[in-house]
PDB file of C-alpha atoms in Angstrom:
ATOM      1  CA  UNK A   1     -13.614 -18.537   3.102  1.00 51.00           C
ATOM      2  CA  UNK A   2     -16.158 -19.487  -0.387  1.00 73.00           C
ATOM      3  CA  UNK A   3     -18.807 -17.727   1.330  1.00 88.00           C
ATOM      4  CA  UNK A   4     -19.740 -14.206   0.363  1.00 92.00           C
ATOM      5  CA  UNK A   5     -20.007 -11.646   2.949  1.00 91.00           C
ATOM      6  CA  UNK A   6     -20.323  -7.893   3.262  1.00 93.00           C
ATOM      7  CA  UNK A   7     -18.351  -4.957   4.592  1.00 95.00           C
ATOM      8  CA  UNK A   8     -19.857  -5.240   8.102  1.00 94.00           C
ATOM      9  CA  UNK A   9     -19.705  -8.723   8.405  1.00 94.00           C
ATOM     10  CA  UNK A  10     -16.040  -8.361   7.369  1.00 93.00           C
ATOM     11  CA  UNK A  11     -15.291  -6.478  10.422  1.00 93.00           C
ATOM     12  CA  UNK A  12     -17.305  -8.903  13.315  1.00 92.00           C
ATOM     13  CA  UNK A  13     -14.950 -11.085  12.023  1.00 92.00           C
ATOM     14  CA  UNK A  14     -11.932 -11.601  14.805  1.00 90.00           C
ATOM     15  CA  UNK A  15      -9.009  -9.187  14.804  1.00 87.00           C
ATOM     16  CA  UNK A  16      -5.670 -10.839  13.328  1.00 84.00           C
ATOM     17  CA  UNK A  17      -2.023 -10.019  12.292  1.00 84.00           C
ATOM     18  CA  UNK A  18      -2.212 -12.038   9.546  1.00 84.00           C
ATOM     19  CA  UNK A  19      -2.218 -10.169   5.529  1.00 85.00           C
ATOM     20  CA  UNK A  20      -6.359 -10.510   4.519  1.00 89.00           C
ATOM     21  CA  UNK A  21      -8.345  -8.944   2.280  1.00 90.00           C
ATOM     22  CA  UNK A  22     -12.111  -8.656   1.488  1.00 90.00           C
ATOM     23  CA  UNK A  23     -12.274  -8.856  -2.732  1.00 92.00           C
ATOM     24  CA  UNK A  24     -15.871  -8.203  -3.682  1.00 89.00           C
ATOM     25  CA  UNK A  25     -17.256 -10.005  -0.900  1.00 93.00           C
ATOM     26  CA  UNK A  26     -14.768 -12.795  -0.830  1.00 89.00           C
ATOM     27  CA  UNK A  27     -12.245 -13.343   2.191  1.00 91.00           C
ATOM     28  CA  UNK A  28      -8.326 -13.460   0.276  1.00 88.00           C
ATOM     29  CA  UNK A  29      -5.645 -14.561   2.317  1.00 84.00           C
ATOM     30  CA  UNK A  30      -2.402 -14.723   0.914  1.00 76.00           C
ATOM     31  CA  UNK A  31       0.502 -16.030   2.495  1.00 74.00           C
ATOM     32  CA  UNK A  32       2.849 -14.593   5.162  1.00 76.00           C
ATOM     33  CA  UNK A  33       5.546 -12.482   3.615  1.00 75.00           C
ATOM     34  CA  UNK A  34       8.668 -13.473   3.474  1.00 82.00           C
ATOM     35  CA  UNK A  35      11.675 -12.203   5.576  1.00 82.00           C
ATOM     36  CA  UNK A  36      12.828  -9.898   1.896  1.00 85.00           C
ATOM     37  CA  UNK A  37       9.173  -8.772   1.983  1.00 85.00           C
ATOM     38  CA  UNK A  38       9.076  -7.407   5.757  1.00 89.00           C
ATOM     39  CA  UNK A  39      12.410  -6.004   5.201  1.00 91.00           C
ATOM     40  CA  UNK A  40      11.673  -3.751   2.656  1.00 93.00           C
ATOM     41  CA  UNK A  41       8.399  -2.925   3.925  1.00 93.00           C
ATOM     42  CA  UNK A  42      10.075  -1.696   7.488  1.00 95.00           C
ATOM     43  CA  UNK A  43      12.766  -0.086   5.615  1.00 96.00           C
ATOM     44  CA  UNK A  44      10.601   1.753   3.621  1.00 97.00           C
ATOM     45  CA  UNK A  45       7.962   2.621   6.409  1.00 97.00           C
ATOM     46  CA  UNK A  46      10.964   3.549   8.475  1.00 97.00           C
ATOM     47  CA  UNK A  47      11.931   6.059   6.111  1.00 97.00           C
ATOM     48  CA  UNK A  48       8.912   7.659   4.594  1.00 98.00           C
ATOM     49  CA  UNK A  49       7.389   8.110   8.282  1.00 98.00           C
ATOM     50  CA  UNK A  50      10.618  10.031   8.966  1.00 97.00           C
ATOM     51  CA  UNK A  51      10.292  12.259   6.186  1.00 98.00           C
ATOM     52  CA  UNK A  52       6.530  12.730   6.903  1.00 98.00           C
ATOM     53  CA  UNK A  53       6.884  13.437  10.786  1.00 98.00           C
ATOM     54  CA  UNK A  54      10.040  15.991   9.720  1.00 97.00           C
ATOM     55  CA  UNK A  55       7.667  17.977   7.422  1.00 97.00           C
ATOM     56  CA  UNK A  56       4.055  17.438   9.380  1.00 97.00           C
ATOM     57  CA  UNK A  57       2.971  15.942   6.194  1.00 98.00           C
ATOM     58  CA  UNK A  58       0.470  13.238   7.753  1.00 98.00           C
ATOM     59  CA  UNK A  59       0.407   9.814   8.849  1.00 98.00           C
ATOM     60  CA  UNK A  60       2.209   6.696   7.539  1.00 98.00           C
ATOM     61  CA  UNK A  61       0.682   2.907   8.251  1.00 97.00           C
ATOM     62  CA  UNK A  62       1.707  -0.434   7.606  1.00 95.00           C
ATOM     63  CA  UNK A  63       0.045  -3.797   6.981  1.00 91.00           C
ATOM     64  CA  UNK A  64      -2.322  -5.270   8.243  1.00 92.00           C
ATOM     65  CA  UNK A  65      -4.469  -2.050   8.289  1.00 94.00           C
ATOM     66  CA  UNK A  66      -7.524  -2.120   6.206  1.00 96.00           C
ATOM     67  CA  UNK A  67      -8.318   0.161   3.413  1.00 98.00           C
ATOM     68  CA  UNK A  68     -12.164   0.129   2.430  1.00 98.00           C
ATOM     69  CA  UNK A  69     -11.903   1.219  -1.064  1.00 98.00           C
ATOM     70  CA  UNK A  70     -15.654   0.719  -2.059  1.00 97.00           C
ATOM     71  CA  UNK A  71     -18.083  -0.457   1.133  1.00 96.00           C
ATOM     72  CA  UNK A  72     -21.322  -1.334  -0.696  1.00 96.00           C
ATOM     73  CA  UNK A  73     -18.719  -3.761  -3.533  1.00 96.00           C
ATOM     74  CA  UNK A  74     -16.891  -4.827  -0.100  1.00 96.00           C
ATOM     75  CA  UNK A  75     -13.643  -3.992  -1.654  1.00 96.00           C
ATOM     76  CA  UNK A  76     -10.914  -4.029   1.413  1.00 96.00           C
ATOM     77  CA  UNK A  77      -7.392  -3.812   0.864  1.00 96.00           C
ATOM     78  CA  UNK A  78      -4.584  -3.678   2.870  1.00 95.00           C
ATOM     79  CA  UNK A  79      -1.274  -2.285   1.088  1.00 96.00           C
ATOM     80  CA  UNK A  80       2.150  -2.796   2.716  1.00 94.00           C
ATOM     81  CA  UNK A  81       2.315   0.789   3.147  1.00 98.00           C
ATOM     82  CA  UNK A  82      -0.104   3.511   3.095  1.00 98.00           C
ATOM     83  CA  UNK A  83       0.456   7.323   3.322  1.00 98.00           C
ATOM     84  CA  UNK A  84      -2.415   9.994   4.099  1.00 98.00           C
ATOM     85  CA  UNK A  85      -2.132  13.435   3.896  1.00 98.00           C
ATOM     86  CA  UNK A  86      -2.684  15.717   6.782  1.00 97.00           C
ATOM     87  CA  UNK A  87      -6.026  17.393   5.357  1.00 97.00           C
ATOM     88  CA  UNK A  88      -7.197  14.405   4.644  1.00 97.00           C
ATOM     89  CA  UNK A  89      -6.604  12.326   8.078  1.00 98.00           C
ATOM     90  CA  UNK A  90     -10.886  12.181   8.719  1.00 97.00           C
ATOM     91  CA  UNK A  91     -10.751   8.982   6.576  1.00 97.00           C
ATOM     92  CA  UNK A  92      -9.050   7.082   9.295  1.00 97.00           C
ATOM     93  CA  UNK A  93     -11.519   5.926  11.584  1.00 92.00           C
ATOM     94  CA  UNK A  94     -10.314   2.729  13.034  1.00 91.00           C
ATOM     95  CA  UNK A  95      -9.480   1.759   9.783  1.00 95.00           C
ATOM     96  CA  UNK A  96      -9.233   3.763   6.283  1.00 98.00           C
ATOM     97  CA  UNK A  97     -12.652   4.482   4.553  1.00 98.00           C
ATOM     98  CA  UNK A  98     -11.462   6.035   1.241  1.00 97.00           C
ATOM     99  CA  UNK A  99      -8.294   5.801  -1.285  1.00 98.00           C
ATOM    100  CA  UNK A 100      -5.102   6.821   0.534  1.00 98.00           C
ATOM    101  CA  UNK A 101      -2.866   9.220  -1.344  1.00 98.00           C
ATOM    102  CA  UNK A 102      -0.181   6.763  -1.667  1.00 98.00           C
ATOM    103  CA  UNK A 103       0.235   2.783  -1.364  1.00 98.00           C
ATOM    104  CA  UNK A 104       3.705   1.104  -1.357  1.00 97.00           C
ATOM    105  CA  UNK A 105       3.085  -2.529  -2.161  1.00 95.00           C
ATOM    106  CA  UNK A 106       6.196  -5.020  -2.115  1.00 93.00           C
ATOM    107  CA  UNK A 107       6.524  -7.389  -4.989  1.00 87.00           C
ATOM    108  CA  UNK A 108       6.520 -11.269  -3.716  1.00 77.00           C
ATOM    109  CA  UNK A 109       6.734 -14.051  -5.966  1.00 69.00           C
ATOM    110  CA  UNK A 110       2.752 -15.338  -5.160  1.00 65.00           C
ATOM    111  CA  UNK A 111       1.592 -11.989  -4.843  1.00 65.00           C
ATOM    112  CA  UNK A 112       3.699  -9.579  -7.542  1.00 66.00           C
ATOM    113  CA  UNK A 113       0.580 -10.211 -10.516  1.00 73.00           C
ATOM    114  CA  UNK A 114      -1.747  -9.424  -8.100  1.00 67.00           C
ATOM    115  CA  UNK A 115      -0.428  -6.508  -7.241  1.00 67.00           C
ATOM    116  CA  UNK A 116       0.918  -5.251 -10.536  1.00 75.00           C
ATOM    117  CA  UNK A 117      -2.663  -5.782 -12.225  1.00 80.00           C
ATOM    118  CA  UNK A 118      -5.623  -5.844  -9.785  1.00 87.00           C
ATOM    119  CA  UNK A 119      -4.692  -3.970  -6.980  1.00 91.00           C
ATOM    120  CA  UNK A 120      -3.053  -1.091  -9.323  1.00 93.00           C
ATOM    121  CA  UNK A 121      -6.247  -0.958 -11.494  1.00 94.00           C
ATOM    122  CA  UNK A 122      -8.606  -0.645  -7.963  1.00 96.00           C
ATOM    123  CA  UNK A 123      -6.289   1.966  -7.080  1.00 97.00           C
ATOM    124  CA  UNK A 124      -6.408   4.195  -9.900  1.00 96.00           C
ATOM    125  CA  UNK A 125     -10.072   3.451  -9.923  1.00 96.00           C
ATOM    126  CA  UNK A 126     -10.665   4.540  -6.507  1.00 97.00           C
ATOM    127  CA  UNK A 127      -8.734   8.008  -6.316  1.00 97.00           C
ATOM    128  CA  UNK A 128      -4.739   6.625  -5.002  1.00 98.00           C
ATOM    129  CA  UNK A 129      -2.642   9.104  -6.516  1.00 98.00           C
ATOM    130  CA  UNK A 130       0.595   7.187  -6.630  1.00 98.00           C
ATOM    131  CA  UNK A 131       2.170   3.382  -6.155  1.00 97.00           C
ATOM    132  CA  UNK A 132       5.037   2.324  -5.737  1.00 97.00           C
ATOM    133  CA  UNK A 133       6.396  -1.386  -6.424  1.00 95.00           C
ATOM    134  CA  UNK A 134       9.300  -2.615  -4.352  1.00 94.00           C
ATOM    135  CA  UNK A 135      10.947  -5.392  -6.014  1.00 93.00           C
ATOM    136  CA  UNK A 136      13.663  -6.435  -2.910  1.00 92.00           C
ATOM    137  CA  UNK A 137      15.221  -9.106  -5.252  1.00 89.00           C
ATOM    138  CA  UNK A 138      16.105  -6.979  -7.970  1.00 90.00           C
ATOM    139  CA  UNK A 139      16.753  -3.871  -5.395  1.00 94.00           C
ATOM    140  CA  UNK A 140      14.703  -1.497  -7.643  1.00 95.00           C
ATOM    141  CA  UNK A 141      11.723   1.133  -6.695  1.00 96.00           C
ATOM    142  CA  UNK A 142       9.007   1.854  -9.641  1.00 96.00           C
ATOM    143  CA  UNK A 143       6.560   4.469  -9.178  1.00 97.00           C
ATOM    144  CA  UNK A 144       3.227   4.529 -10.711  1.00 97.00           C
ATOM    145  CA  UNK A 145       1.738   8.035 -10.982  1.00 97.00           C
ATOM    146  CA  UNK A 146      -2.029   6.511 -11.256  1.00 96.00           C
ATOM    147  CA  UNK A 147      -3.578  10.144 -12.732  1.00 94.00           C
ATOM    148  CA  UNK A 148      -1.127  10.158 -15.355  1.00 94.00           C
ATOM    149  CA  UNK A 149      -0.160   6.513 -15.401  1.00 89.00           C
ATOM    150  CA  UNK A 150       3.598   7.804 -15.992  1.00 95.00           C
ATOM    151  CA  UNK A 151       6.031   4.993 -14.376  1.00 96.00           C
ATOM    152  CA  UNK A 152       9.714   5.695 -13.344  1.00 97.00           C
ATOM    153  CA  UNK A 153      12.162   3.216 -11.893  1.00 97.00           C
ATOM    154  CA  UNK A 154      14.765   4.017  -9.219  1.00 97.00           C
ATOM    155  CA  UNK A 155      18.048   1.592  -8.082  1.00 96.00           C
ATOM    156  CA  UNK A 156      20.673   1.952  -6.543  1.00 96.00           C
ATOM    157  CA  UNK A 157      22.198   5.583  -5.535  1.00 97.00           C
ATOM    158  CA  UNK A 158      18.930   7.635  -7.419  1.00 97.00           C
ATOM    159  CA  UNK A 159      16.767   9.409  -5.185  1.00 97.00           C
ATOM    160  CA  UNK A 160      13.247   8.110  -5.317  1.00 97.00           C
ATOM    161  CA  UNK A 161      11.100  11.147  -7.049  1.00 95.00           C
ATOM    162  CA  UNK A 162       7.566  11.096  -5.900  1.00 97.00           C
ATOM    163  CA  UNK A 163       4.992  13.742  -6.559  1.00 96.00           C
ATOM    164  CA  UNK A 164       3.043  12.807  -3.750  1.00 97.00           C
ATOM    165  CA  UNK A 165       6.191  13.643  -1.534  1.00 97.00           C
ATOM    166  CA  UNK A 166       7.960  15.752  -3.943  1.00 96.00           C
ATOM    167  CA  UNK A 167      10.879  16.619  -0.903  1.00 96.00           C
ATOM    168  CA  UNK A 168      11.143  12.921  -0.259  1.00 96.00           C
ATOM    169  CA  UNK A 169      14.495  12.297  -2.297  1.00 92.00           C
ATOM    170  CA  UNK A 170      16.127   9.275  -0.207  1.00 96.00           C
ATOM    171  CA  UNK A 171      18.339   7.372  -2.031  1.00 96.00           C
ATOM    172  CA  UNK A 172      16.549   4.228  -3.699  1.00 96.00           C
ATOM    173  CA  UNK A 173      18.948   1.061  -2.242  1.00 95.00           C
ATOM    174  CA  UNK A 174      18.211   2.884   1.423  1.00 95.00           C
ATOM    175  CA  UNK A 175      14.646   1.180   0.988  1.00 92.00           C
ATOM    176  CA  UNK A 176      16.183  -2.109   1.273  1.00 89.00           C
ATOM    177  CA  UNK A 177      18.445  -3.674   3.791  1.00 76.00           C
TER     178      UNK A 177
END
């Protein structure tokens, strides 16, 4: 779509399964993900919903789900994963109005500089506290603390360390099949 619309236009517009985003007014749809893509993101969702349910911690969602980082800029996202922390649930109404407190996104080959550039820096702009990058092909976990902007990688047998879910500590080749 080439024509500009706003936030509440965005949503009259038909409900759909497929990834799409709403990028300063602009309508982005990428590409369905590929079957490495929706592996790691179900793996991943599998296991930090788990962990979150075990502990009461909040609620964990998956794409499509929209994320309205900034309604008057008509900034929409909608991460692979999201998590949301219990106090802060009364941003989910229908869909998420406000920065989640983290976002898993999963690195594709038409979507991995997008992600690693744009979507990071809206994050950190917008109040996520932490990201992390799945990168299926090269089995590896980074995580981007976006208040500090300190980045650790995890492969293999290491736990994944997040400060977001400090207690989280599942081992990082568990997040792919």
């Amino acid at each position: 779509m080439s024509k500009r619309i706003t936030t509440e236009e965005y949503f009259t517009m038909p409900e759909t399964n497929r990834p799409m985003e709403l990028v300063y007014g602009y309508v982005r749809e990428p590409p369905t993900p590929f079957g490495d893509h929706q592996s790691a993101v179900f793996r991943v969702a599998v296991l930090l919903d788990a962990h979150v349910r075990r502990y009461g911690l909040g609620r964990v969602f998956i794409s499509p789900f929209d994320v309205v980082l900034d309604p008057e800029a008509a900034l929409i996202v909608q991460p692979d994963v999201l998590f949301i922390a219990r106090g802060r649930l009364n941003i989910v109404c229908s869909h998420v109005w406000g920065a989640p407190d983290l976002v898993v996104e999963v690195a594709s080959p038409s979507t991995q500089i997008h992600d690693r550039t744009l979507k990071l820096a809206w994050y950190r702009r917008y109040g996520v506290k932490e990201c992390w990058l799945l990168y299926p092909h090269d089995r590896r976990i980074e995580i981007v603390d976006l208040e500090s902007d300190a980045r650790e990688s995890f492969t293999g047998e290491a736990s994944v360390r997040s400060r977001v879910l400090p207690e989280f500590g599942e081992r990082a080749g568990d997040c792919f099949e």
